[in-house]
Amino acid sequence: MKTFPTRPPPRNRLLIFARVPEHGRVKSRLARELGEERTLELYEAMLGDVLESIGTSSGDLEVEVLWTGSEQVSGTLLEHHFGDRPLARQAGGTLGDRLAVAFGERIFFHQAEKVIAIGTDDPSLTRDAVERAFLLLDGCDWVIGPAEDGGYYLIGCRAASYDSSVFRDIEWGTSEVLETTTSRVRETGSTLALLPHSRDIDIVEDLRTYSAELNPKSRIAEVLRDWGWF
């Protein structure tokens, strides 16, 4: 009887939380300033830049996309935007619920030793930065990448230190997210490492600031050139 070799699941999981690009369903604050057509075009560029910069699974690191979108999202659309990366649909009401479910499933069911989650609001985030965050988890329980707006662009923990209360009762979308989350981590008795601050792209002012440091070959730079921004 033929046997098939098995391999243990990757020790490290990187979860990219992303919204499927759909008209009228992405970056609502930007859409109020740019309009829905331009906002969709920009978001597709941001998503593409993040996915290219982060790359795909390798060795002990599995890169997985956790997506959310309307009921009209098809498998073809998912493949178009996310390629052949492992996919799972986000589950839960608030962002805190979705993070808690995602971390819990990867730790308790997939036996991941370290889990890190990022979004798509900071297209400058690199694979090297993510790998440094995983290395920091060798010496501390949690790692967070603070955003200039009071939120964060990255959060992760070691399996042994995971506590879902870190994600509960957060006023998401406010300037208090980072402060509240770091307080929750410390309340659990865990150690915490903070990465350098970065800027999310949520409003036009963020985009103008970000554009000054753009990689000229990035998708966002191409979009902004087409708009005549530079």
PDB file of C-alpha atoms in Angstrom:
ATOM      1  CA  MET A   1       0.000   0.000   0.000  1.00  0.00           C
ATOM      2  CA  LYS A   2       1.364   3.363  -1.009  1.00  0.00           C
ATOM      3  CA  THR A   3       2.002   5.774   1.823  1.00  0.00           C
ATOM      4  CA  PHE A   4       2.128   9.540   1.643  1.00  0.00           C
ATOM      5  CA  PRO A   5       4.621  11.489   3.734  1.00  0.00           C
ATOM      6  CA  THR A   6       3.237  14.077   6.094  1.00  0.00           C
ATOM      7  CA  ARG A   7       4.878  17.150   7.463  1.00  0.00           C
ATOM      8  CA  PRO A   8       4.054  19.088  10.611  1.00  0.00           C
ATOM      9  CA  PRO A   9       2.176  22.360  10.175  1.00  0.00           C
ATOM     10  CA  PRO A  10       4.348  25.506   9.965  1.00  0.00           C
ATOM     11  CA  ARG A  11       5.430  26.795  13.359  1.00  0.00           C
ATOM     12  CA  ASN A  12       4.757  30.419  12.418  1.00  0.00           C
ATOM     13  CA  ARG A  13       1.600  31.899  10.891  1.00  0.00           C
ATOM     14  CA  LEU A  14       1.300  35.306   9.289  1.00  0.00           C
ATOM     15  CA  LEU A  15      -2.313  36.360   8.805  1.00  0.00           C
ATOM     16  CA  ILE A  16      -3.012  39.130   6.296  1.00  0.00           C
ATOM     17  CA  PHE A  17      -6.408  40.627   7.077  1.00  0.00           C
ATOM     18  CA  ALA A  18      -7.763  41.976   3.793  1.00  0.00           C
ATOM     19  CA  ARG A  19     -11.012  43.117   2.261  1.00  0.00           C
ATOM     20  CA  VAL A  20     -11.807  41.901  -1.234  1.00  0.00           C
ATOM     21  CA  PRO A  21     -11.721  44.954  -3.540  1.00  0.00           C
ATOM     22  CA  GLU A  22     -15.372  45.773  -4.267  1.00  0.00           C
ATOM     23  CA  HIS A  23     -16.900  49.055  -5.371  1.00  0.00           C
ATOM     24  CA  GLY A  24     -18.233  51.040  -2.417  1.00  0.00           C
ATOM     25  CA  ARG A  25     -16.930  48.576   0.184  1.00  0.00           C
ATOM     26  CA  VAL A  26     -13.352  49.681   0.838  1.00  0.00           C
ATOM     27  CA  LYS A  27     -11.675  52.556   2.718  1.00  0.00           C
ATOM     28  CA  SER A  28     -14.812  54.528   3.572  1.00  0.00           C
ATOM     29  CA  ARG A  29     -12.952  57.559   4.949  1.00  0.00           C
ATOM     30  CA  LEU A  30     -10.845  57.868   1.820  1.00  0.00           C
ATOM     31  CA  ALA A  31     -13.928  57.389  -0.337  1.00  0.00           C
ATOM     32  CA  ARG A  32     -15.560  60.451   1.209  1.00  0.00           C
ATOM     33  CA  GLU A  33     -12.625  62.518  -0.060  1.00  0.00           C
ATOM     34  CA  LEU A  34     -11.585  60.729  -3.258  1.00  0.00           C
ATOM     35  CA  GLY A  35     -14.843  59.170  -4.445  1.00  0.00           C
ATOM     36  CA  GLU A  36     -15.561  55.459  -4.685  1.00  0.00           C
ATOM     37  CA  GLU A  37     -13.961  54.848  -8.103  1.00  0.00           C
ATOM     38  CA  ARG A  38     -10.585  56.295  -7.176  1.00  0.00           C
ATOM     39  CA  THR A  39     -10.686  54.726  -3.735  1.00  0.00           C
ATOM     40  CA  LEU A  40     -11.240  51.275  -5.215  1.00  0.00           C
ATOM     41  CA  GLU A  41      -8.363  51.812  -7.647  1.00  0.00           C
ATOM     42  CA  LEU A  42      -6.113  52.948  -4.805  1.00  0.00           C
ATOM     43  CA  TYR A  43      -7.097  50.071  -2.522  1.00  0.00           C
ATOM     44  CA  GLU A  44      -6.345  47.509  -5.222  1.00  0.00           C
ATOM     45  CA  ALA A  45      -2.894  49.073  -5.578  1.00  0.00           C
ATOM     46  CA  MET A  46      -2.340  49.031  -1.797  1.00  0.00           C
ATOM     47  CA  LEU A  47      -3.385  45.392  -1.582  1.00  0.00           C
ATOM     48  CA  GLY A  48      -1.150  44.405  -4.481  1.00  0.00           C
ATOM     49  CA  ASP A  49       1.840  46.216  -2.980  1.00  0.00           C
ATOM     50  CA  VAL A  50       1.362  44.565   0.423  1.00  0.00           C
ATOM     51  CA  LEU A  51       0.994  41.063  -1.040  1.00  0.00           C
ATOM     52  CA  GLU A  52       4.064  41.499  -3.228  1.00  0.00           C
ATOM     53  CA  SER A  53       6.167  42.946  -0.410  1.00  0.00           C
ATOM     54  CA  ILE A  54       5.192  40.242   2.094  1.00  0.00           C
ATOM     55  CA  GLY A  55       5.483  37.373  -0.357  1.00  0.00           C
ATOM     56  CA  THR A  56       4.269  33.819   0.107  1.00  0.00           C
ATOM     57  CA  SER A  57       4.786  30.874   2.448  1.00  0.00           C
ATOM     58  CA  SER A  58       8.235  29.381   2.923  1.00  0.00           C
ATOM     59  CA  GLY A  59       9.905  27.065   5.384  1.00  0.00           C
ATOM     60  CA  ASP A  60       8.388  27.420   8.837  1.00  0.00           C
ATOM     61  CA  LEU A  61       6.273  30.451   7.897  1.00  0.00           C
ATOM     62  CA  GLU A  62       2.819  30.114   6.362  1.00  0.00           C
ATOM     63  CA  VAL A  63       1.348  33.305   4.884  1.00  0.00           C
ATOM     64  CA  GLU A  64      -2.431  33.154   4.892  1.00  0.00           C
ATOM     65  CA  VAL A  65      -5.006  35.709   3.713  1.00  0.00           C
ATOM     66  CA  LEU A  66      -8.072  36.166   5.889  1.00  0.00           C
ATOM     67  CA  TRP A  67     -10.576  37.896   3.653  1.00  0.00           C
ATOM     68  CA  THR A  68     -13.912  39.583   4.061  1.00  0.00           C
ATOM     69  CA  GLY A  69     -16.357  40.748   1.421  1.00  0.00           C
ATOM     70  CA  SER A  70     -19.914  40.618   0.159  1.00  0.00           C
ATOM     71  CA  GLU A  71     -21.907  37.507  -0.701  1.00  0.00           C
ATOM     72  CA  GLN A  72     -21.125  38.186  -4.369  1.00  0.00           C
ATOM     73  CA  VAL A  73     -17.434  37.365  -3.923  1.00  0.00           C
ATOM     74  CA  SER A  74     -16.529  34.348  -6.054  1.00  0.00           C
ATOM     75  CA  GLY A  75     -13.633  31.936  -6.064  1.00  0.00           C
ATOM     76  CA  THR A  76     -12.456  33.456  -9.324  1.00  0.00           C
ATOM     77  CA  LEU A  77     -12.336  36.910  -7.737  1.00  0.00           C
ATOM     78  CA  LEU A  78     -10.425  35.593  -4.730  1.00  0.00           C
ATOM     79  CA  GLU A  79      -7.870  33.906  -6.965  1.00  0.00           C
ATOM     80  CA  HIS A  80      -7.529  37.069  -9.050  1.00  0.00           C
ATOM     81  CA  HIS A  81      -6.655  39.231  -6.044  1.00  0.00           C
ATOM     82  CA  PHE A  82      -4.905  36.757  -3.716  1.00  0.00           C
ATOM     83  CA  GLY A  83      -3.367  34.203  -6.060  1.00  0.00           C
ATOM     84  CA  ASP A  84      -2.772  30.718  -4.686  1.00  0.00           C
ATOM     85  CA  ARG A  85      -2.149  31.810  -1.105  1.00  0.00           C
ATOM     86  CA  PRO A  86      -4.032  29.882   1.600  1.00  0.00           C
ATOM     87  CA  LEU A  87      -7.361  31.605   2.255  1.00  0.00           C
ATOM     88  CA  ALA A  88      -9.924  31.701   5.035  1.00  0.00           C
ATOM     89  CA  ARG A  89     -12.950  33.920   5.509  1.00  0.00           C
ATOM     90  CA  GLN A  90     -12.911  36.193   8.550  1.00  0.00           C
ATOM     91  CA  ALA A  91     -15.364  35.158  11.259  1.00  0.00           C
ATOM     92  CA  GLY A  92     -16.803  37.435  13.932  1.00  0.00           C
ATOM     93  CA  GLY A  93     -18.616  40.714  14.348  1.00  0.00           C
ATOM     94  CA  THR A  94     -15.999  43.250  15.415  1.00  0.00           C
ATOM     95  CA  LEU A  95     -12.351  43.351  14.402  1.00  0.00           C
ATOM     96  CA  GLY A  96     -11.539  42.155  17.915  1.00  0.00           C
ATOM     97  CA  ASP A  97     -13.786  39.127  17.463  1.00  0.00           C
ATOM     98  CA  ARG A  98     -12.187  38.331  14.115  1.00  0.00           C
ATOM     99  CA  LEU A  99      -8.679  38.596  15.515  1.00  0.00           C
ATOM    100  CA  ALA A 100      -9.557  36.442  18.523  1.00  0.00           C
ATOM    101  CA  VAL A 101     -11.112  33.719  16.343  1.00  0.00           C
ATOM    102  CA  ALA A 102      -8.201  33.746  13.908  1.00  0.00           C
ATOM    103  CA  PHE A 103      -5.512  33.570  16.597  1.00  0.00           C
ATOM    104  CA  GLY A 104      -7.393  30.928  18.567  1.00  0.00           C
ATOM    105  CA  GLU A 105      -7.913  28.653  15.572  1.00  0.00           C
ATOM    106  CA  ARG A 106      -4.270  28.826  14.452  1.00  0.00           C
ATOM    107  CA  ILE A 107      -2.959  28.209  17.961  1.00  0.00           C
ATOM    108  CA  PHE A 108      -5.381  25.587  19.273  1.00  0.00           C
ATOM    109  CA  PHE A 109      -6.284  23.708  16.079  1.00  0.00           C
ATOM    110  CA  HIS A 110      -3.272  24.256  13.808  1.00  0.00           C
ATOM    111  CA  GLN A 111      -0.634  24.074  16.576  1.00  0.00           C
ATOM    112  CA  ALA A 112       1.065  27.307  15.493  1.00  0.00           C
ATOM    113  CA  GLU A 113       3.756  28.420  17.933  1.00  0.00           C
ATOM    114  CA  LYS A 114       3.684  32.095  16.903  1.00  0.00           C
ATOM    115  CA  VAL A 115       0.949  34.056  15.153  1.00  0.00           C
ATOM    116  CA  ILE A 116       1.175  37.572  13.711  1.00  0.00           C
ATOM    117  CA  ALA A 117      -1.594  39.542  12.018  1.00  0.00           C
ATOM    118  CA  ILE A 118      -1.241  42.526   9.709  1.00  0.00           C
ATOM    119  CA  GLY A 119      -3.619  44.565   7.571  1.00  0.00           C
ATOM    120  CA  THR A 120      -3.303  46.287   4.221  1.00  0.00           C
ATOM    121  CA  ASP A 121      -3.281  49.923   5.380  1.00  0.00           C
ATOM    122  CA  ASP A 122       0.537  50.182   5.420  1.00  0.00           C
ATOM    123  CA  PRO A 123       1.874  49.189   1.988  1.00  0.00           C
ATOM    124  CA  SER A 124       5.428  49.999   3.099  1.00  0.00           C
ATOM    125  CA  LEU A 125       5.518  46.996   5.446  1.00  0.00           C
ATOM    126  CA  THR A 126       8.190  44.521   4.331  1.00  0.00           C
ATOM    127  CA  ARG A 127       8.810  40.808   4.732  1.00  0.00           C
ATOM    128  CA  ASP A 128      12.004  41.641   6.632  1.00  0.00           C
ATOM    129  CA  ALA A 129      10.034  43.688   9.168  1.00  0.00           C
ATOM    130  CA  VAL A 130       7.588  40.829   9.670  1.00  0.00           C
ATOM    131  CA  GLU A 131      10.396  38.319  10.126  1.00  0.00           C
ATOM    132  CA  ARG A 132      12.022  40.608  12.717  1.00  0.00           C
ATOM    133  CA  ALA A 133       8.704  40.678  14.572  1.00  0.00           C
ATOM    134  CA  PHE A 134       8.682  36.871  14.658  1.00  0.00           C
ATOM    135  CA  LEU A 135      12.241  36.895  16.015  1.00  0.00           C
ATOM    136  CA  LEU A 136      11.212  39.292  18.781  1.00  0.00           C
ATOM    137  CA  LEU A 137       8.696  36.683  19.920  1.00  0.00           C
ATOM    138  CA  ASP A 138      11.629  34.472  20.885  1.00  0.00           C
ATOM    139  CA  GLY A 139      12.232  36.843  23.785  1.00  0.00           C
ATOM    140  CA  CYS A 140       8.825  38.319  24.595  1.00  0.00           C
ATOM    141  CA  ASP A 141       5.171  37.268  24.670  1.00  0.00           C
ATOM    142  CA  TRP A 142       3.555  39.863  22.392  1.00  0.00           C
ATOM    143  CA  VAL A 143       4.719  42.222  19.669  1.00  0.00           C
ATOM    144  CA  ILE A 144       2.872  45.273  18.339  1.00  0.00           C
ATOM    145  CA  GLY A 145       3.642  47.712  15.530  1.00  0.00           C
ATOM    146  CA  PRO A 146       2.156  51.103  16.505  1.00  0.00           C
ATOM    147  CA  ALA A 147       0.514  53.315  13.882  1.00  0.00           C
ATOM    148  CA  GLU A 148       0.691  57.105  14.004  1.00  0.00           C
ATOM    149  CA  ASP A 149      -3.096  57.365  14.335  1.00  0.00           C
ATOM    150  CA  GLY A 150      -3.172  55.500  17.664  1.00  0.00           C
ATOM    151  CA  GLY A 151      -3.883  52.062  16.243  1.00  0.00           C
ATOM    152  CA  TYR A 152      -1.448  49.388  15.121  1.00  0.00           C
ATOM    153  CA  TYR A 153      -0.325  47.845  11.839  1.00  0.00           C
ATOM    154  CA  LEU A 154       0.898  44.536  13.303  1.00  0.00           C
ATOM    155  CA  ILE A 155       0.130  42.423  16.338  1.00  0.00           C
ATOM    156  CA  GLY A 156       1.358  38.985  17.302  1.00  0.00           C
ATOM    157  CA  CYS A 157       2.043  36.611  20.163  1.00  0.00           C
ATOM    158  CA  ARG A 158       3.516  33.305  21.196  1.00  0.00           C
ATOM    159  CA  ALA A 159       1.001  30.489  21.532  1.00  0.00           C
ATOM    160  CA  ALA A 160       1.775  29.938  25.201  1.00  0.00           C
ATOM    161  CA  SER A 161       0.965  33.591  25.964  1.00  0.00           C
ATOM    162  CA  TYR A 162      -2.222  33.965  23.918  1.00  0.00           C
ATOM    163  CA  ASP A 163      -5.185  35.448  25.789  1.00  0.00           C
ATOM    164  CA  SER A 164      -8.286  36.457  23.824  1.00  0.00           C
ATOM    165  CA  SER A 165      -9.090  39.187  26.374  1.00  0.00           C
ATOM    166  CA  VAL A 166      -6.435  41.333  24.661  1.00  0.00           C
ATOM    167  CA  PHE A 167      -8.884  41.845  21.776  1.00  0.00           C
ATOM    168  CA  ARG A 168     -12.076  42.405  23.789  1.00  0.00           C
ATOM    169  CA  ASP A 169     -14.028  45.658  24.233  1.00  0.00           C
ATOM    170  CA  ILE A 170     -11.763  47.808  22.056  1.00  0.00           C
ATOM    171  CA  GLU A 171     -13.100  51.029  20.529  1.00  0.00           C
ATOM    172  CA  TRP A 172     -11.875  50.157  17.043  1.00  0.00           C
ATOM    173  CA  GLY A 173     -11.127  53.025  14.694  1.00  0.00           C
ATOM    174  CA  THR A 174     -10.233  55.428  17.502  1.00  0.00           C
ATOM    175  CA  SER A 175      -6.945  56.863  18.717  1.00  0.00           C
ATOM    176  CA  GLU A 176      -7.217  54.734  21.880  1.00  0.00           C
ATOM    177  CA  VAL A 177      -6.747  51.328  20.225  1.00  0.00           C
ATOM    178  CA  LEU A 178      -3.003  51.031  20.821  1.00  0.00           C
ATOM    179  CA  GLU A 179      -3.087  52.314  24.396  1.00  0.00           C
ATOM    180  CA  THR A 180      -5.980  50.042  25.346  1.00  0.00           C
ATOM    181  CA  THR A 181      -4.406  47.002  23.703  1.00  0.00           C
ATOM    182  CA  THR A 182      -1.005  47.466  25.322  1.00  0.00           C
ATOM    183  CA  SER A 183      -2.725  47.877  28.694  1.00  0.00           C
ATOM    184  CA  ARG A 184      -4.627  44.631  28.154  1.00  0.00           C
ATOM    185  CA  VAL A 185      -1.425  42.781  27.278  1.00  0.00           C
ATOM    186  CA  ARG A 186       0.266  43.990  30.452  1.00  0.00           C
ATOM    187  CA  GLU A 187      -2.807  43.117  32.539  1.00  0.00           C
ATOM    188  CA  THR A 188      -2.330  39.482  31.507  1.00  0.00           C
ATOM    189  CA  GLY A 189       1.194  39.601  32.944  1.00  0.00           C
ATOM    190  CA  SER A 190       2.783  39.245  29.495  1.00  0.00           C
ATOM    191  CA  THR A 191       5.862  40.982  28.137  1.00  0.00           C
ATOM    192  CA  LEU A 192       5.553  43.227  25.101  1.00  0.00           C
ATOM    193  CA  ALA A 193       7.880  44.521  22.366  1.00  0.00           C
ATOM    194  CA  LEU A 194       6.985  47.576  20.293  1.00  0.00           C
ATOM    195  CA  LEU A 195       8.147  47.983  16.708  1.00  0.00           C
ATOM    196  CA  PRO A 196       8.893  51.350  15.082  1.00  0.00           C
ATOM    197  CA  HIS A 197       5.907  53.593  14.421  1.00  0.00           C
ATOM    198  CA  SER A 198       4.439  53.656  10.939  1.00  0.00           C
ATOM    199  CA  ARG A 199       1.606  55.468   9.152  1.00  0.00           C
ATOM    200  CA  ASP A 200      -1.576  53.840   7.887  1.00  0.00           C
ATOM    201  CA  ILE A 201      -3.306  55.243   4.817  1.00  0.00           C
ATOM    202  CA  ASP A 202      -6.809  56.115   6.002  1.00  0.00           C
ATOM    203  CA  ILE A 203      -7.349  59.686   4.807  1.00  0.00           C
ATOM    204  CA  VAL A 204      -6.023  61.869   1.977  1.00  0.00           C
ATOM    205  CA  GLU A 205      -3.542  63.580   4.320  1.00  0.00           C
ATOM    206  CA  ASP A 206      -2.002  60.165   5.049  1.00  0.00           C
ATOM    207  CA  LEU A 207      -1.783  59.458   1.337  1.00  0.00           C
ATOM    208  CA  ARG A 208      -0.040  62.756   0.585  1.00  0.00           C
ATOM    209  CA  THR A 209       2.479  62.144   3.373  1.00  0.00           C
ATOM    210  CA  TYR A 210       3.056  58.577   2.250  1.00  0.00           C
ATOM    211  CA  SER A 211       3.491  59.615  -1.388  1.00  0.00           C
ATOM    212  CA  ALA A 212       6.633  61.589  -0.519  1.00  0.00           C
ATOM    213  CA  GLU A 213       8.404  58.309   0.363  1.00  0.00           C
ATOM    214  CA  LEU A 214       6.926  56.078  -2.321  1.00  0.00           C
ATOM    215  CA  ASN A 215       8.852  53.466  -4.210  1.00  0.00           C
ATOM    216  CA  PRO A 216       8.462  54.853  -7.757  1.00  0.00           C
ATOM    217  CA  LYS A 217       7.914  51.312  -9.050  1.00  0.00           C
ATOM    218  CA  SER A 218       5.056  50.550  -6.653  1.00  0.00           C
ATOM    219  CA  ARG A 219       1.463  50.159  -7.770  1.00  0.00           C
ATOM    220  CA  ILE A 220       0.421  53.115  -5.623  1.00  0.00           C
ATOM    221  CA  ALA A 221       3.008  55.342  -7.303  1.00  0.00           C
ATOM    222  CA  GLU A 222       1.651  54.318 -10.703  1.00  0.00           C
ATOM    223  CA  VAL A 223      -1.903  55.175  -9.639  1.00  0.00           C
ATOM    224  CA  LEU A 224      -0.899  58.560  -8.255  1.00  0.00           C
ATOM    225  CA  ARG A 225       1.063  59.371 -11.409  1.00  0.00           C
ATOM    226  CA  ASP A 226      -2.033  58.570 -13.463  1.00  0.00           C
ATOM    227  CA  TRP A 227      -3.961  60.995 -11.256  1.00  0.00           C
ATOM    228  CA  GLY A 228      -1.359  63.694 -11.842  1.00  0.00           C
ATOM    229  CA  TRP A 229      -0.365  63.906  -8.183  1.00  0.00           C
ATOM    230  CA  PHE A 230       3.317  63.937  -9.148  1.00  0.00           C
TER     231      PHE A 230
END
